[in-house]
Amino acid sequence: MPNRWLRRVALALLVLPLLAAVYVGTACALMFWPANAKPRGGATTNAPEVRAWVLSNGVHTDLVFPVRSATVDWLQLFPLAHFKAVPPDAEFIAIGWGDREFYLNTPTWGDLTASRAFGALLGGNRALLHVTYLRRSRLQHNAFELPLSQAQYAQLAAYVRAALPAGRATPIAGAHYGNDDAFYEAEGGYHLFETCNTWTGRGLRQAGVTASRWTPFDFNVTWHLQRVRP
């Protein structure tokens, strides 16, 4: 019996790193076979009609849009009444999707525990949307240009709205990291193959933006985008 358990432990110690390597390797390889790739030598891309961004903290990505435009007024969907005190000079809105338990119980990386991380990866928890109103200064670090046509922006806005149950923004009472953010009920559930970054990447692909075909990590999302220079 002890020998049998030792063999099982040894097998697990061999298989788990191999599976992790396949997971990471696949994510990296697919960056070089992107969806919506622009043909070499093709016509020059038209000037963007909407300036948007992807914001990364090194692990998680958000979509960032102007608060108001001809396409959508995000204040109508995410009204200021849902937030504690949005800065009056906030010009942009950041929207991200993620694991409910992780979002609500990990406001800082210091709050991260191994059990919470593994719980998110194994799945079973519902998702939330995290919405933050931003000042322009927040886009000076770890932001990536997302030039869009009006049609692409409308597609991304529809993608965000589709993440809300019945298209309605239902806030989580009392759930905030600060004065400028709020959490909302969202469709879907988080797991190893459906991460915050796969949600961002899918939205980009559906809108016709060049993006990796699978984006479990933040660098998969940002690889084909241009970093904003401070």
mmCIF file of N, CA, C and O in Angstrom, residues 75-122:
data_model
loop_
_atom_site.group_PDB
_atom_site.id
_atom_site.type_symbol
_atom_site.label_atom_id
_atom_site.label_comp_id
_atom_site.label_asym_id
_atom_site.label_seq_id
_atom_site.Cartn_x
_atom_site.Cartn_y
_atom_site.Cartn_z
ATOM 1 N N LEU A 75 -22.662 55.953 -18.423
ATOM 2 C CA LEU A 75 -23.352 56.401 -17.211
ATOM 3 C C LEU A 75 -24.799 55.926 -17.177
ATOM 4 O O LEU A 75 -25.394 55.813 -16.104
ATOM 5 N N GLN A 76 -25.361 55.649 -18.338
ATOM 6 C CA GLN A 76 -26.735 55.145 -18.383
ATOM 7 C C GLN A 76 -26.801 53.698 -17.899
ATOM 8 O O GLN A 76 -27.799 53.277 -17.309
ATOM 9 N N LEU A 77 -25.742 52.936 -18.173
ATOM 10 C CA LEU A 77 -25.727 51.532 -17.761
ATOM 11 C C LEU A 77 -25.184 51.364 -16.350
ATOM 12 O O LEU A 77 -25.687 50.542 -15.565
ATOM 13 N N PHE A 78 -24.146 52.148 -16.018
ATOM 14 C CA PHE A 78 -23.507 52.073 -14.700
ATOM 15 C C PHE A 78 -23.591 53.456 -14.040
ATOM 16 O O PHE A 78 -22.613 54.213 -14.036
ATOM 17 N N PRO A 79 -24.752 53.815 -13.503
ATOM 18 C CA PRO A 79 -24.959 55.171 -12.983
ATOM 19 C C PRO A 79 -24.108 55.462 -11.747
ATOM 20 O O PRO A 79 -23.735 54.558 -10.994
ATOM 21 N N LEU A 80 -23.826 56.728 -11.545
ATOM 22 C CA LEU A 80 -22.978 57.141 -10.434
ATOM 23 C C LEU A 80 -23.568 56.775 -9.078
ATOM 24 O O LEU A 80 -22.833 56.658 -8.097
ATOM 25 N N ALA A 81 -24.867 56.582 -9.016
ATOM 26 C CA ALA A 81 -25.511 56.208 -7.756
ATOM 27 C C ALA A 81 -25.022 54.858 -7.238
ATOM 28 O O ALA A 81 -25.139 54.573 -6.037
ATOM 29 N N HIS A 82 -24.454 54.035 -8.114
ATOM 30 C CA HIS A 82 -23.939 52.725 -7.697
ATOM 31 C C HIS A 82 -22.547 52.815 -7.074
ATOM 32 O O HIS A 82 -22.036 51.813 -6.587
ATOM 33 N N PHE A 83 -21.939 53.997 -7.117
ATOM 34 C CA PHE A 83 -20.556 54.184 -6.673
ATOM 35 C C PHE A 83 -20.531 55.125 -5.463
ATOM 36 O O PHE A 83 -21.442 55.921 -5.262
ATOM 37 N N LYS A 84 -19.475 55.024 -4.685
ATOM 38 C CA LYS A 84 -19.390 55.881 -3.499
ATOM 39 C C LYS A 84 -19.177 57.338 -3.865
ATOM 40 O O LYS A 84 -19.930 58.214 -3.429
ATOM 41 N N ALA A 85 -18.126 57.615 -4.645
ATOM 42 C CA ALA A 85 -17.816 59.011 -4.995
ATOM 43 C C ALA A 85 -16.871 59.019 -6.192
ATOM 44 O O ALA A 85 -15.645 59.026 -6.026
ATOM 45 N N VAL A 86 -17.430 59.006 -7.387
ATOM 46 C CA VAL A 86 -16.620 59.035 -8.599
ATOM 47 C C VAL A 86 -15.999 60.419 -8.756
ATOM 48 O O VAL A 86 -16.690 61.431 -8.601
ATOM 49 N N PRO A 87 -14.698 60.512 -9.065
ATOM 50 C CA PRO A 87 -14.074 61.821 -9.265
ATOM 51 C C PRO A 87 -14.784 62.598 -10.375
ATOM 52 O O PRO A 87 -15.116 62.016 -11.416
ATOM 53 N N PRO A 88 -15.023 63.884 -10.186
ATOM 54 C CA PRO A 88 -15.743 64.662 -11.207
ATOM 55 C C PRO A 88 -14.983 64.757 -12.528
ATOM 56 O O PRO A 88 -15.601 65.012 -13.563
ATOM 57 N N ASP A 89 -13.664 64.549 -12.507
ATOM 58 C CA ASP A 89 -12.879 64.632 -13.736
ATOM 59 C C ASP A 89 -12.596 63.256 -14.340
ATOM 60 O O ASP A 89 -11.724 63.118 -15.206
ATOM 61 N N ALA A 90 -13.334 62.222 -13.929
ATOM 62 C CA ALA A 90 -13.171 60.894 -14.519
ATOM 63 C C ALA A 90 -13.645 60.926 -15.970
ATOM 64 O O ALA A 90 -14.790 61.286 -16.252
ATOM 65 N N GLU A 91 -12.773 60.539 -16.884
ATOM 66 C CA GLU A 91 -13.089 60.588 -18.312
ATOM 67 C C GLU A 91 -13.317 59.208 -18.921
ATOM 68 O O GLU A 91 -13.853 59.114 -20.035
ATOM 69 N N PHE A 92 -12.920 58.157 -18.203
ATOM 70 C CA PHE A 92 -12.934 56.826 -18.789
ATOM 71 C C PHE A 92 -13.558 55.831 -17.819
ATOM 72 O O PHE A 92 -13.656 56.073 -16.614
ATOM 73 N N ILE A 93 -13.948 54.694 -18.380
ATOM 74 C CA ILE A 93 -14.514 53.622 -17.572
ATOM 75 C C ILE A 93 -13.776 52.332 -17.900
ATOM 76 O O ILE A 93 -13.533 52.019 -19.066
ATOM 77 N N ALA A 94 -13.342 51.611 -16.869
ATOM 78 C CA ALA A 94 -12.651 50.328 -17.031
ATOM 79 C C ALA A 94 -13.611 49.212 -16.628
ATOM 80 O O ALA A 94 -14.252 49.283 -15.572
ATOM 81 N N ILE A 95 -13.706 48.196 -17.477
ATOM 82 C CA ILE A 95 -14.650 47.100 -17.253
ATOM 83 C C ILE A 95 -13.905 45.779 -17.382
ATOM 84 O O ILE A 95 -13.259 45.508 -18.405
ATOM 85 N N GLY A 96 -13.973 44.960 -16.339
ATOM 86 C CA GLY A 96 -13.335 43.650 -16.352
ATOM 87 C C GLY A 96 -14.268 42.587 -15.812
ATOM 88 O O GLY A 96 -15.209 42.877 -15.062
ATOM 89 N N TRP A 97 -13.994 41.345 -16.177
ATOM 90 C CA TRP A 97 -14.798 40.185 -15.776
ATOM 91 C C TRP A 97 -13.902 39.266 -14.963
ATOM 92 O O TRP A 97 -12.712 39.137 -15.254
ATOM 93 N N GLY A 98 -14.458 38.635 -13.922
ATOM 94 C CA GLY A 98 -13.618 37.743 -13.131
ATOM 95 C C GLY A 98 -14.379 36.892 -12.146
ATOM 96 O O GLY A 98 -15.619 36.967 -12.040
ATOM 97 N N ASP A 99 -13.647 36.097 -11.387
ATOM 98 C CA ASP A 99 -14.203 35.166 -10.402
ATOM 99 C C ASP A 99 -14.797 35.924 -9.222
ATOM 100 O O ASP A 99 -14.170 36.817 -8.651
ATOM 101 N N ARG A 100 -15.986 35.564 -8.843
ATOM 102 C CA ARG A 100 -16.709 36.274 -7.784
ATOM 103 C C ARG A 100 -15.954 36.261 -6.458
ATOM 104 O O ARG A 100 -15.731 37.314 -5.843
ATOM 105 N N GLU A 101 -15.560 35.095 -5.983
ATOM 106 C CA GLU A 101 -14.893 35.001 -4.691
ATOM 107 C C GLU A 101 -13.534 35.698 -4.708
ATOM 108 O O GLU A 101 -13.152 36.363 -3.755
ATOM 109 N N PHE A 102 -12.819 35.543 -5.798
ATOM 110 C CA PHE A 102 -11.516 36.181 -5.918
ATOM 111 C C PHE A 102 -11.679 37.699 -5.911
ATOM 112 O O PHE A 102 -10.973 38.413 -5.187
ATOM 113 N N TYR A 103 -12.594 38.200 -6.716
ATOM 114 C CA TYR A 103 -12.837 39.642 -6.781
ATOM 115 C C TYR A 103 -13.183 40.220 -5.408
ATOM 116 O O TYR A 103 -12.605 41.212 -4.960
ATOM 117 N N LEU A 104 -14.148 39.614 -4.736
ATOM 118 C CA LEU A 104 -14.686 40.199 -3.515
ATOM 119 C C LEU A 104 -13.746 40.050 -2.318
ATOM 120 O O LEU A 104 -13.797 40.877 -1.397
ATOM 121 N N ASN A 105 -12.888 39.032 -2.344
ATOM 122 C CA ASN A 105 -12.059 38.757 -1.163
ATOM 123 C C ASN A 105 -10.578 39.030 -1.369
ATOM 124 O O ASN A 105 -9.775 38.771 -0.470
ATOM 125 N N THR A 106 -10.211 39.580 -2.536
ATOM 126 C CA THR A 106 -8.800 39.864 -2.804
ATOM 127 C C THR A 106 -8.643 41.287 -3.328
ATOM 128 O O THR A 106 -8.266 41.499 -4.491
ATOM 129 N N PRO A 107 -8.942 42.276 -2.499
ATOM 130 C CA PRO A 107 -8.787 43.664 -2.959
ATOM 131 C C PRO A 107 -7.345 44.052 -3.257
ATOM 132 O O PRO A 107 -7.085 44.921 -4.076
ATOM 133 N N THR A 108 -6.376 43.392 -2.591
ATOM 134 C CA THR A 108 -4.953 43.621 -2.860
ATOM 135 C C THR A 108 -4.274 42.266 -2.989
ATOM 136 O O THR A 108 -4.798 41.234 -2.528
ATOM 137 N N TRP A 109 -3.080 42.246 -3.600
ATOM 138 C CA TRP A 109 -2.351 40.988 -3.735
ATOM 139 C C TRP A 109 -1.955 40.425 -2.378
ATOM 140 O O TRP A 109 -1.754 39.214 -2.234
ATOM 141 N N GLY A 110 -1.878 41.264 -1.369
ATOM 142 C CA GLY A 110 -1.578 40.787 -0.032
ATOM 143 C C GLY A 110 -2.682 39.923 0.553
ATOM 144 O O GLY A 110 -2.464 39.172 1.505
ATOM 145 N N ASP A 111 -3.899 40.041 -0.023
ATOM 146 C CA ASP A 111 -5.033 39.241 0.441
ATOM 147 C C ASP A 111 -5.146 37.903 -0.282
ATOM 148 O O ASP A 111 -6.015 37.096 0.039
ATOM 149 N N LEU A 112 -4.276 37.677 -1.260
ATOM 150 C CA LEU A 112 -4.342 36.440 -2.029
ATOM 151 C C LEU A 112 -3.851 35.256 -1.197
ATOM 152 O O LEU A 112 -2.811 35.327 -0.554
ATOM 153 N N THR A 113 -4.620 34.188 -1.219
ATOM 154 C CA THR A 113 -4.213 32.948 -0.564
ATOM 155 C C THR A 113 -4.171 31.834 -1.606
ATOM 156 O O THR A 113 -4.821 31.911 -2.650
ATOM 157 N N ALA A 114 -3.401 30.795 -1.311
ATOM 158 C CA ALA A 114 -3.290 29.677 -2.240
ATOM 159 C C ALA A 114 -4.646 29.015 -2.461
ATOM 160 O O ALA A 114 -4.999 28.652 -3.587
ATOM 161 N N SER A 115 -5.417 28.837 -1.390
ATOM 162 C CA SER A 115 -6.721 28.184 -1.527
ATOM 163 C C SER A 115 -7.660 28.998 -2.406
ATOM 164 O O SER A 115 -8.421 28.449 -3.203
ATOM 165 N N ARG A 116 -7.600 30.331 -2.283
ATOM 166 C CA ARG A 116 -8.476 31.182 -3.103
ATOM 167 C C ARG A 116 -8.055 31.129 -4.565
ATOM 168 O O ARG A 116 -8.887 31.089 -5.465
ATOM 169 N N ALA A 117 -6.747 31.110 -4.814
ATOM 170 C CA ALA A 117 -6.254 31.042 -6.189
ATOM 171 C C ALA A 117 -6.636 29.713 -6.833
ATOM 172 O O ALA A 117 -7.134 29.669 -7.966
ATOM 173 N N PHE A 118 -6.412 28.603 -6.125
ATOM 174 C CA PHE A 118 -6.751 27.304 -6.667
ATOM 175 C C PHE A 118 -8.260 27.149 -6.823
ATOM 176 O O PHE A 118 -8.732 26.528 -7.773
ATOM 177 N N GLY A 119 -9.020 27.747 -5.902
ATOM 178 C CA GLY A 119 -10.462 27.686 -6.012
ATOM 179 C C GLY A 119 -10.960 28.350 -7.278
ATOM 180 O O GLY A 119 -11.878 27.853 -7.947
ATOM 181 N N ALA A 120 -10.354 29.493 -7.628
ATOM 182 C CA ALA A 120 -10.740 30.183 -8.851
ATOM 183 C C ALA A 120 -10.399 29.344 -10.081
ATOM 184 O O ALA A 120 -11.204 29.218 -11.014
ATOM 185 N N LEU A 121 -9.202 28.743 -10.099
ATOM 186 C CA LEU A 121 -8.766 27.973 -11.258
ATOM 187 C C LEU A 121 -9.593 26.702 -11.438
ATOM 188 O O LEU A 121 -9.861 26.280 -12.559
ATOM 189 N N LEU A 122 -10.001 26.086 -10.341
ATOM 190 C CA LEU A 122 -10.783 24.861 -10.426
ATOM 191 C C LEU A 122 -12.213 25.123 -10.849
ATOM 192 O O LEU A 122 -12.899 24.224 -11.336
#
